[in-house]
GROMACS .gro file of C-alpha atoms in nm:
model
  354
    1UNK     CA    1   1.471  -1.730  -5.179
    2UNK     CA    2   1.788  -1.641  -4.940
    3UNK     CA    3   1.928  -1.952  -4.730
    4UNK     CA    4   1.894  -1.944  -4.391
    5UNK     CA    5   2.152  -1.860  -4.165
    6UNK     CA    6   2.325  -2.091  -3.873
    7UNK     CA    7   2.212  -1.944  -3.529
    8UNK     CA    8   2.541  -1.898  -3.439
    9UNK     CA    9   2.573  -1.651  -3.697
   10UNK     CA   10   2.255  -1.444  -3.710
   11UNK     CA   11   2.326  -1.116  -3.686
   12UNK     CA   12   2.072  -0.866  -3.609
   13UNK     CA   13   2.038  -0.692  -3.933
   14UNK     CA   14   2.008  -1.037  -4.067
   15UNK     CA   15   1.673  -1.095  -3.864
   16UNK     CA   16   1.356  -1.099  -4.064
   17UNK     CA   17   1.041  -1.281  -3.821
   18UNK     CA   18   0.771  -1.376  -4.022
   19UNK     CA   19   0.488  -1.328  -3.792
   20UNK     CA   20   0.256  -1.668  -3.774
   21UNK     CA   21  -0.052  -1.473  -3.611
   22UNK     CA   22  -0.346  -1.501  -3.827
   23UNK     CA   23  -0.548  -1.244  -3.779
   24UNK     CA   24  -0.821  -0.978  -4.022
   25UNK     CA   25  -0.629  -0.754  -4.254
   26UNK     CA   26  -0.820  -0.458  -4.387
   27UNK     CA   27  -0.724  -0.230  -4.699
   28UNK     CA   28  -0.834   0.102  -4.655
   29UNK     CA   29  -0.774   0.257  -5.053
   30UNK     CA   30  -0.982   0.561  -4.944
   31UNK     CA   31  -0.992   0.738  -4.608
   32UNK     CA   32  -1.352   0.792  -4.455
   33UNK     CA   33  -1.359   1.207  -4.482
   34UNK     CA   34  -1.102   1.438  -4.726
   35UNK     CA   35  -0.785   1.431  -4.517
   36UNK     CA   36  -0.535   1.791  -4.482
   37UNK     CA   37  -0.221   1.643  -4.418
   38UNK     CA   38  -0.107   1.893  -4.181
   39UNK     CA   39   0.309   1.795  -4.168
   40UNK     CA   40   0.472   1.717  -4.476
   41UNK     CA   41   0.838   1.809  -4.737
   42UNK     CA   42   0.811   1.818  -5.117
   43UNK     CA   43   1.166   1.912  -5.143
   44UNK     CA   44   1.468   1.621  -5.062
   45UNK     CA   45   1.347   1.407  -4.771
   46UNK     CA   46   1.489   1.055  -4.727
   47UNK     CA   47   1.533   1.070  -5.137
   48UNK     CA   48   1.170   1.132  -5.221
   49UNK     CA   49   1.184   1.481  -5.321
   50UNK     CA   50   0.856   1.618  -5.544
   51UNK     CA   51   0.994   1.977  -5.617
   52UNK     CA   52   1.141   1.882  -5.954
   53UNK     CA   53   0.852   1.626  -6.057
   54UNK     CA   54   0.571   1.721  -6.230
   55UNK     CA   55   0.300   1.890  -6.034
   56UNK     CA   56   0.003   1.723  -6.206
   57UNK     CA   57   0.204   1.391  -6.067
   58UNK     CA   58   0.176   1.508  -5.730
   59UNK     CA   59  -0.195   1.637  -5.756
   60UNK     CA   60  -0.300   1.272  -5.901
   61UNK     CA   61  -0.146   1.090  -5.619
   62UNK     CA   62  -0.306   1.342  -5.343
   63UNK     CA   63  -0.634   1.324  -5.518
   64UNK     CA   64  -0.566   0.929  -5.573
   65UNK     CA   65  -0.507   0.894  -5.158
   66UNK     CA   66  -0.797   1.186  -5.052
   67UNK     CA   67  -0.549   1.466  -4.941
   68UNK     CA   68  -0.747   1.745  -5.025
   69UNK     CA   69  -0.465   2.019  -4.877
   70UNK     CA   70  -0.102   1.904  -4.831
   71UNK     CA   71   0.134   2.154  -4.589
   72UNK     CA   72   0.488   2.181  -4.715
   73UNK     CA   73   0.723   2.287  -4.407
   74UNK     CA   74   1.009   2.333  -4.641
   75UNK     CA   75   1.021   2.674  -4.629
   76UNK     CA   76   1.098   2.625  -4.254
   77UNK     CA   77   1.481   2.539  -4.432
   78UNK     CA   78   1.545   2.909  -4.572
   79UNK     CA   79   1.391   3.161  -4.765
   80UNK     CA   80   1.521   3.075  -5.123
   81UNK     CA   81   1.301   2.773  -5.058
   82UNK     CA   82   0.991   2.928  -4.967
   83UNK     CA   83   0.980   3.156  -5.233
   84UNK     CA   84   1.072   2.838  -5.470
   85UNK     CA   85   0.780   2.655  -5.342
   86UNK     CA   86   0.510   2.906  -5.310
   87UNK     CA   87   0.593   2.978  -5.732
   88UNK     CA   88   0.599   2.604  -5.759
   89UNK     CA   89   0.317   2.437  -5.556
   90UNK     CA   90   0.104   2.707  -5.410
   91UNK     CA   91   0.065   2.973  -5.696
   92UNK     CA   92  -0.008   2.673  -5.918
   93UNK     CA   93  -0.264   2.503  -5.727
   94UNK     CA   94  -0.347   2.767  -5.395
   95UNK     CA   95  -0.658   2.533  -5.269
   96UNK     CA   96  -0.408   2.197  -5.228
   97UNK     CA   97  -0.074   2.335  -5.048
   98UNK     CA   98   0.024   2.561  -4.826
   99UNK     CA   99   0.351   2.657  -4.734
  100UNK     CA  100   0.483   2.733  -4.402
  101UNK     CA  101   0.805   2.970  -4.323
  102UNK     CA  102   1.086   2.994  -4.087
  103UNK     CA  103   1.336   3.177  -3.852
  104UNK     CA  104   1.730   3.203  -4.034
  105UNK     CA  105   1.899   3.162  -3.690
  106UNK     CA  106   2.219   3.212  -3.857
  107UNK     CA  107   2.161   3.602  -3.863
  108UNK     CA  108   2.138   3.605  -3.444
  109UNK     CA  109   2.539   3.683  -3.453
  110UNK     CA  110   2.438   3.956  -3.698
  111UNK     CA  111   2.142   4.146  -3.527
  112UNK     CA  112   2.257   4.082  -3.179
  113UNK     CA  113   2.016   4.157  -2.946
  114UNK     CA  114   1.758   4.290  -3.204
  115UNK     CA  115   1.745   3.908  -3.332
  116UNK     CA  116   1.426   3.857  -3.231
  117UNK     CA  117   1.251   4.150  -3.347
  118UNK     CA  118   1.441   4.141  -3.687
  119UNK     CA  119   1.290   3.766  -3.698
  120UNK     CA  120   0.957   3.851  -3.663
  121UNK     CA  121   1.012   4.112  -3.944
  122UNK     CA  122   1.094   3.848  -4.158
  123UNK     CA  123   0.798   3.637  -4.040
  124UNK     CA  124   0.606   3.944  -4.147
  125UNK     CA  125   0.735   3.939  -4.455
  126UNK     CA  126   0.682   3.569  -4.528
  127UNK     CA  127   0.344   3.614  -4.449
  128UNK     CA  128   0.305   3.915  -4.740
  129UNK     CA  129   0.510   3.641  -4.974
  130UNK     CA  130   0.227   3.361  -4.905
  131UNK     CA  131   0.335   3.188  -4.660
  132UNK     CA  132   0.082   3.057  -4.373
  133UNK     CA  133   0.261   2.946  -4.076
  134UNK     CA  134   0.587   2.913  -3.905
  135UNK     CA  135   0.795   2.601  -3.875
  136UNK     CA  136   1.046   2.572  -3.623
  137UNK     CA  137   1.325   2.297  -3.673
  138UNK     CA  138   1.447   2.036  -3.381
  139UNK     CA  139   1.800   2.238  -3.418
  140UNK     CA  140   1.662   2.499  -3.189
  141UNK     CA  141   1.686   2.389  -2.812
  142UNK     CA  142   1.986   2.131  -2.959
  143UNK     CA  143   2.222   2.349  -3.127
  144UNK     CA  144   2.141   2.665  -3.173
  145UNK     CA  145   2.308   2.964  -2.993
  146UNK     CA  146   2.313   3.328  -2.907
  147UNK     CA  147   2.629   3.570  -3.021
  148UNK     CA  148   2.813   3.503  -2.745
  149UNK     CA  149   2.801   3.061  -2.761
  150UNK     CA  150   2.584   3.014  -2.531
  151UNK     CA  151   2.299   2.781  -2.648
  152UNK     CA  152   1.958   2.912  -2.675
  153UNK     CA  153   1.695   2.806  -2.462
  154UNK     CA  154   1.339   2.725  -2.623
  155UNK     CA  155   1.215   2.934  -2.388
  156UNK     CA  156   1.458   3.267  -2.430
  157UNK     CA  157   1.255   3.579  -2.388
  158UNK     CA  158   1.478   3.754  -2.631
  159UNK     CA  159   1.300   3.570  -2.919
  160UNK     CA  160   0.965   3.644  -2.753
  161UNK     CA  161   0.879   3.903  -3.069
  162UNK     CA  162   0.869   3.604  -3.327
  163UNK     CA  163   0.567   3.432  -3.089
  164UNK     CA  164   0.428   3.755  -3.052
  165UNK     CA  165   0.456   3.834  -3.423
  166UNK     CA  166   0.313   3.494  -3.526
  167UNK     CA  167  -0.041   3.552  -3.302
  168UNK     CA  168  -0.039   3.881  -3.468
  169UNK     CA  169  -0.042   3.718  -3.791
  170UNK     CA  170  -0.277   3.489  -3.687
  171UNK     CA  171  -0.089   3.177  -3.819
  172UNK     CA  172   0.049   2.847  -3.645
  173UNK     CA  173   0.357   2.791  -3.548
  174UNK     CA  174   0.452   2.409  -3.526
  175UNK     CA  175   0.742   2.291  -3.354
  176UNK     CA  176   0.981   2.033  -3.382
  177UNK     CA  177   1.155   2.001  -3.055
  178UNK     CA  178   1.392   1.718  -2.984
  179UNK     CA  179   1.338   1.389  -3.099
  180UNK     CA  180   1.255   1.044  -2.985
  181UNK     CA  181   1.370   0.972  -2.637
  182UNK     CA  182   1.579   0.674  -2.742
  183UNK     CA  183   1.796   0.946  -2.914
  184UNK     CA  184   1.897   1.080  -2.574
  185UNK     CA  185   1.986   0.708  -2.403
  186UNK     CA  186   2.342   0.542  -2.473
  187UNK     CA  187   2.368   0.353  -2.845
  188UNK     CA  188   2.379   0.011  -2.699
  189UNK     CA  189   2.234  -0.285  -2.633
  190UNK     CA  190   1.939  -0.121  -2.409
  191UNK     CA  191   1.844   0.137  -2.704
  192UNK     CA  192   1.470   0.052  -2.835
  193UNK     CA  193   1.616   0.216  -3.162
  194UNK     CA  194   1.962   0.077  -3.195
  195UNK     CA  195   1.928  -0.005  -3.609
  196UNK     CA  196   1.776   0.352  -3.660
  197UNK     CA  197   2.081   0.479  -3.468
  198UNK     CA  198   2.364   0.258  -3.593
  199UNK     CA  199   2.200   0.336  -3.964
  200UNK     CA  200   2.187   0.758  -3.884
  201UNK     CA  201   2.461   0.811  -3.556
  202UNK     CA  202   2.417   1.166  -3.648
  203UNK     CA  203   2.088   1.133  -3.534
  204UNK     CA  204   2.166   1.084  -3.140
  205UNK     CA  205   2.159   1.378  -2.895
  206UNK     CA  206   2.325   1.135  -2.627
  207UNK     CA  207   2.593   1.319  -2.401
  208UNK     CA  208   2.747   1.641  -2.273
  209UNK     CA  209   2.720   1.856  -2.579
  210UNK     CA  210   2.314   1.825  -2.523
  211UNK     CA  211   2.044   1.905  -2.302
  212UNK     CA  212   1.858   1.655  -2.149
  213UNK     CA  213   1.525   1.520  -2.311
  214UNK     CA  214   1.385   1.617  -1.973
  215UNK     CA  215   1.517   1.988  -1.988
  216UNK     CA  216   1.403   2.054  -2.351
  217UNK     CA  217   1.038   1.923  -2.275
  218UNK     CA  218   1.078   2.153  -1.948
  219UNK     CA  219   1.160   2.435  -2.166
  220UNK     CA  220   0.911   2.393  -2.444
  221UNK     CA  221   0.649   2.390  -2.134
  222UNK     CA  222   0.749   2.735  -2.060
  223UNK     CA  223   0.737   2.843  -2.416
  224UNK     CA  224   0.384   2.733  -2.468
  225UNK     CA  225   0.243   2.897  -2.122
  226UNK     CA  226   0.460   3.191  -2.178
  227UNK     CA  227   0.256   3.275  -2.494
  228UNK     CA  228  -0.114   3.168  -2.449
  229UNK     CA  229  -0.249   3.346  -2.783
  230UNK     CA  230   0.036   3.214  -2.994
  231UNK     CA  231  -0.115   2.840  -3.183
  232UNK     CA  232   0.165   2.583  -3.138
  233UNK     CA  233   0.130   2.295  -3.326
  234UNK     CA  234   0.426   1.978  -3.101
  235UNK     CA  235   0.510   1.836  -3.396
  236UNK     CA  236   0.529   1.436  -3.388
  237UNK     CA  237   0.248   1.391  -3.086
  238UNK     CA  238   0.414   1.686  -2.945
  239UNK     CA  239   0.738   1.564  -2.949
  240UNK     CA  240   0.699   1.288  -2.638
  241UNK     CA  241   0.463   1.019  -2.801
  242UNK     CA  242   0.629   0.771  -2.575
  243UNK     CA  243   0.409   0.977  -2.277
  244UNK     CA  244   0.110   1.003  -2.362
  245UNK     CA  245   0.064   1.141  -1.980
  246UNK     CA  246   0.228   1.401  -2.070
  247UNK     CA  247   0.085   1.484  -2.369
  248UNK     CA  248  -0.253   1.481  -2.210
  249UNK     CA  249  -0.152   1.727  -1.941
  250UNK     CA  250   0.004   1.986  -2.164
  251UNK     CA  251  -0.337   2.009  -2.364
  252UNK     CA  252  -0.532   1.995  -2.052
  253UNK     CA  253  -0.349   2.302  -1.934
  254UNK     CA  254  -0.304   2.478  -2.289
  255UNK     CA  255  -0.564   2.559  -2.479
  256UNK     CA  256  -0.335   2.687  -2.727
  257UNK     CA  257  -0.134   2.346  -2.808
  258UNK     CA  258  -0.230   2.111  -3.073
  259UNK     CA  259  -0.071   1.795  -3.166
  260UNK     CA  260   0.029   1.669  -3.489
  261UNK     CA  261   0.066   1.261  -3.543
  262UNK     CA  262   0.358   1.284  -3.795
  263UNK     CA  263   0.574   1.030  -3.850
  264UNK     CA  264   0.461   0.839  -3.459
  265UNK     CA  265   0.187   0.672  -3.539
  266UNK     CA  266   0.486   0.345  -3.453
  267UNK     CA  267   0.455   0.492  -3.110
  268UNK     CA  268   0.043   0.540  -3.070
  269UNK     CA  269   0.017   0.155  -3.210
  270UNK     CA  270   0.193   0.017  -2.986
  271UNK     CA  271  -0.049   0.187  -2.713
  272UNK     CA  272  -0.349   0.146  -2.843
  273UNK     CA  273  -0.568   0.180  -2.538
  274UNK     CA  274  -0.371   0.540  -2.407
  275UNK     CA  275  -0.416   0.629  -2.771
  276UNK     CA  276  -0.758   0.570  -2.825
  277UNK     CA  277  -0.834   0.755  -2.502
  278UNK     CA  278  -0.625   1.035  -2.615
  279UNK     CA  279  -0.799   1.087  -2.925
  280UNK     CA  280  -1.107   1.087  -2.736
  281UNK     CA  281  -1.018   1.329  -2.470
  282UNK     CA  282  -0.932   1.574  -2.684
  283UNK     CA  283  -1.095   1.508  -3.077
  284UNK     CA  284  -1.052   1.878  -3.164
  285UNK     CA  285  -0.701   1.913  -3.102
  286UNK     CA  286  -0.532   1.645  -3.323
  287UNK     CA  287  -0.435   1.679  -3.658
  288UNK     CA  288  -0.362   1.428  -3.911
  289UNK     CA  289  -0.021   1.446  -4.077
  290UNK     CA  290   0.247   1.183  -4.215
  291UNK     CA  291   0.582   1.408  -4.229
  292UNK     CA  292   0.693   1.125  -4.475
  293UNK     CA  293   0.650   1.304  -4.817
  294UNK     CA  294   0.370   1.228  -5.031
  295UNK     CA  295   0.339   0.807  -5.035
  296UNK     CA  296  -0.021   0.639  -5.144
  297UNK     CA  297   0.125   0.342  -4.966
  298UNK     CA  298   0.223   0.560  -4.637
  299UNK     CA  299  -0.103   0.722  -4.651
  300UNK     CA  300  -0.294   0.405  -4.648
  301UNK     CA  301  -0.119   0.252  -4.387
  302UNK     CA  302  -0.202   0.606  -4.141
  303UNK     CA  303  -0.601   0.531  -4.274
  304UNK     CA  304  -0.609   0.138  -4.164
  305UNK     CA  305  -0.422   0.277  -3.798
  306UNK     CA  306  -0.722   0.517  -3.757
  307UNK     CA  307  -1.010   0.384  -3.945
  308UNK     CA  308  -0.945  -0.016  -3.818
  309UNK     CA  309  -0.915  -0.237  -3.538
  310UNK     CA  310  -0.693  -0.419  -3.738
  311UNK     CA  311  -0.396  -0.583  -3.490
  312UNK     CA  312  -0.024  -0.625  -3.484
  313UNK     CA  313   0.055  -0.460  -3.834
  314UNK     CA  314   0.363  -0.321  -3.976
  315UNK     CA  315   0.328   0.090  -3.927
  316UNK     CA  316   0.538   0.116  -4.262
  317UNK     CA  317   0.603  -0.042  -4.597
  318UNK     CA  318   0.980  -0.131  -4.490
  319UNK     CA  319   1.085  -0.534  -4.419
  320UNK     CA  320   1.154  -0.413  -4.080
  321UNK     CA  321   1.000  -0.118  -3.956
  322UNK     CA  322   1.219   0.181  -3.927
  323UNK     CA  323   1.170   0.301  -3.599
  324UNK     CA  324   1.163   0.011  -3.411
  325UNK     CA  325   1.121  -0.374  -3.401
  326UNK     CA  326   0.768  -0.381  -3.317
  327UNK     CA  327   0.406  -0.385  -3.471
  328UNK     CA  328   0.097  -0.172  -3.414
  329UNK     CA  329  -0.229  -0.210  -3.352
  330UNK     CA  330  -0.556   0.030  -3.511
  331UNK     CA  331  -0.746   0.266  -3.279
  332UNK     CA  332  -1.118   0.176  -3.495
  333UNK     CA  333  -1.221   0.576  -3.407
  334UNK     CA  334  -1.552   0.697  -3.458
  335UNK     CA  335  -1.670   0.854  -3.749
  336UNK     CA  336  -1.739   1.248  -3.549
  337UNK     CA  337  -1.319   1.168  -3.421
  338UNK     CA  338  -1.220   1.069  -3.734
  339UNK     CA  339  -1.345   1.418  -3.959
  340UNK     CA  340  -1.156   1.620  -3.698
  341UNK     CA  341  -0.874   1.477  -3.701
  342UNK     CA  342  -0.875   1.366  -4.058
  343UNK     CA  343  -0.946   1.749  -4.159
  344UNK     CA  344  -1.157   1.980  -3.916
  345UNK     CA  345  -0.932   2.072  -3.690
  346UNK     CA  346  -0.662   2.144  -3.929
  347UNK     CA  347  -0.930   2.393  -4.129
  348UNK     CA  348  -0.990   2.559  -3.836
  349UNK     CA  349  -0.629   2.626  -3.758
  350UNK     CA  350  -0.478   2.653  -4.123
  351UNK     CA  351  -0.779   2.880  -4.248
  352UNK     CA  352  -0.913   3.042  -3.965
  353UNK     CA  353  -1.146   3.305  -4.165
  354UNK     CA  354  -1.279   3.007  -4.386
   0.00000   0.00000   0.00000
């Protein structure tokens, strides 16, 4: 047991409440319907890789959880990797992963203004590989840019062909754009997310070099209404789950945006009531997803948020949560919510001839 510490020198890294609220804790070892979690890595991610474990490992803890399907965005990182994991994890066990691709924006200098339709050439060719979707990476809208420096919008009609490529296809294309708002404000004392920060400073988009939050979620609008057959899948609540407002809107107005929950359900717990409401509004256009690697523990945690109304309870299995210092509270959804979410609507999307 660690001594305790004089006030005067408490530091915040040092600070570990023990929460005196008594209130109903429920273990959920199961969830309620098979789950397809719809956002996840098996390669290196936070130092849980699974791509040099043993598979049957990896298919015991899926089965042990419920995760019927498991989507690996890795191949998102290069095409070495998707061809690694589609031998590895999808030719081994095709019914439990699938495995999306990605764009090699490094080649833009090289095609020049044929980028875009050399990209969706490569989608094309993904697709013949195996590979069932299209995962776009936070770096574009942040960092990437065109031959001559300039950085690319998310809404650049030059890469129009990889959209138009990807409803050809008939696949998803989920998108990571941005990050958590906090990552755009100063590092100081006013930052919600000051330990994530100080712990990863590579991780904030604060100052000149980078658009506003504002302007990427103004862009990404554009993207989505520019290209009403193309399925995109906003990552992370659609990348603003601290405005749920917002989120509402954009699938009022776009039938073809989903929502993922990766890696946010931090934020949705601490909103219960806009939460719940959300996932009532619009049942058939959540999916489930943990973005967090493969974790019985993790997984359990996402099935007591859903499943309970279970109050003020850590969202992860850290001391102190990662994201921020606060606790979360379940949404209790009903059963019809639940099967969509927990696997319907990802079916639907993932498999759409099933």
């Amino acid at each position: 047991m660690t001594s305790s510490l004089p006030i005067d020198q408490l530091r915040l890294i040092d600070y570990r409440p023990r929460p005196k609220l008594v209130v109903p804790e429920t273990h959920i070892e199961k969830p309620r319907f098979p789950v397809i979690d719809a956002h996840n890595h098996l390669g290196e991610l936070f130092g849980r890789s699974w791509d040099r474990r043993p598979l049957p490992e990896l298919l015991d803890l899926l089965d042990e959880a419920g995760v019927q399907m498991l989507v690996d965005l890795d191949g998102g990182w290069g095409e070495e990797i998707l061809h690694r994991h589609l031998d590895q994890f999808k030719a081994a066990a095709p019914e439990r992963f699938q495995v999306f691709g990605g764009v090699d924006w490094s080649q833009w200098e090289v095609h020049g203004d044929g980028f875009g339709e050399w990209a969706a050439k490569r989608l094309e060719a993904q697709v013949r590989r195996g590979a069932q979707g299209l995962k776009i990476w936070k770096p574009f809208g942040l960092q990437v840019r065109d031959p001559a420096g300039r950085l690319a919008p998310i809404d650049d009609t030059r890469l129009a062909p990889i959209w138009e490529k990807a409803s050809e296809l008939r696949i998803p294309v989920i998108i990571h754009i941005a990050d958590p708002v906090a990552f755009f404000d100063p590092i100081d004392q006013y930052n919600e997310r000051i330990e994530e920060l100080a712990a990863h400073p590579d991780w904030s988009f604060y100052g000149p070099r980078f658009p506003s939050f504002q302007a990427l979620m103004e862009q990404f609008e554009r993207l989505i209404a520019s290209h009403p057959a193309t399925t995109f899948i906003g990552a992370h609540v659609g990348c603003y789950a601290e405005n749920l407002g917002w989120v509402s809107r954009m699938l009022t107005h776009y039938p073809n945006f989903y929502i993922d929950i990766s890696a946010r359900i931090g934020e949705l717990g601490r909103q219960p009531y806009s939460a719940r409401r959300l996932f009532l509004q619009f049942p058939d256009r959540i999916l489930f997803a943990t973005d967090t690697a493969p974790d019985l523990d993790i997984y359990r945690i996402y099935y007591r948020f859903l499943e309970t109304g279970d109050e003020y309870f850590s969202y992860d299995t850290g001391e102190v949560p990662a994201q921020g210092r606060w606790r979360i509270y379940g949404l209790h959804l009903p059963d019809d919510v639940l099967e969509k979410v927990y696997y319907l609507n990802a079916r639907r999307i993932l498999q759409p001839d099933s």
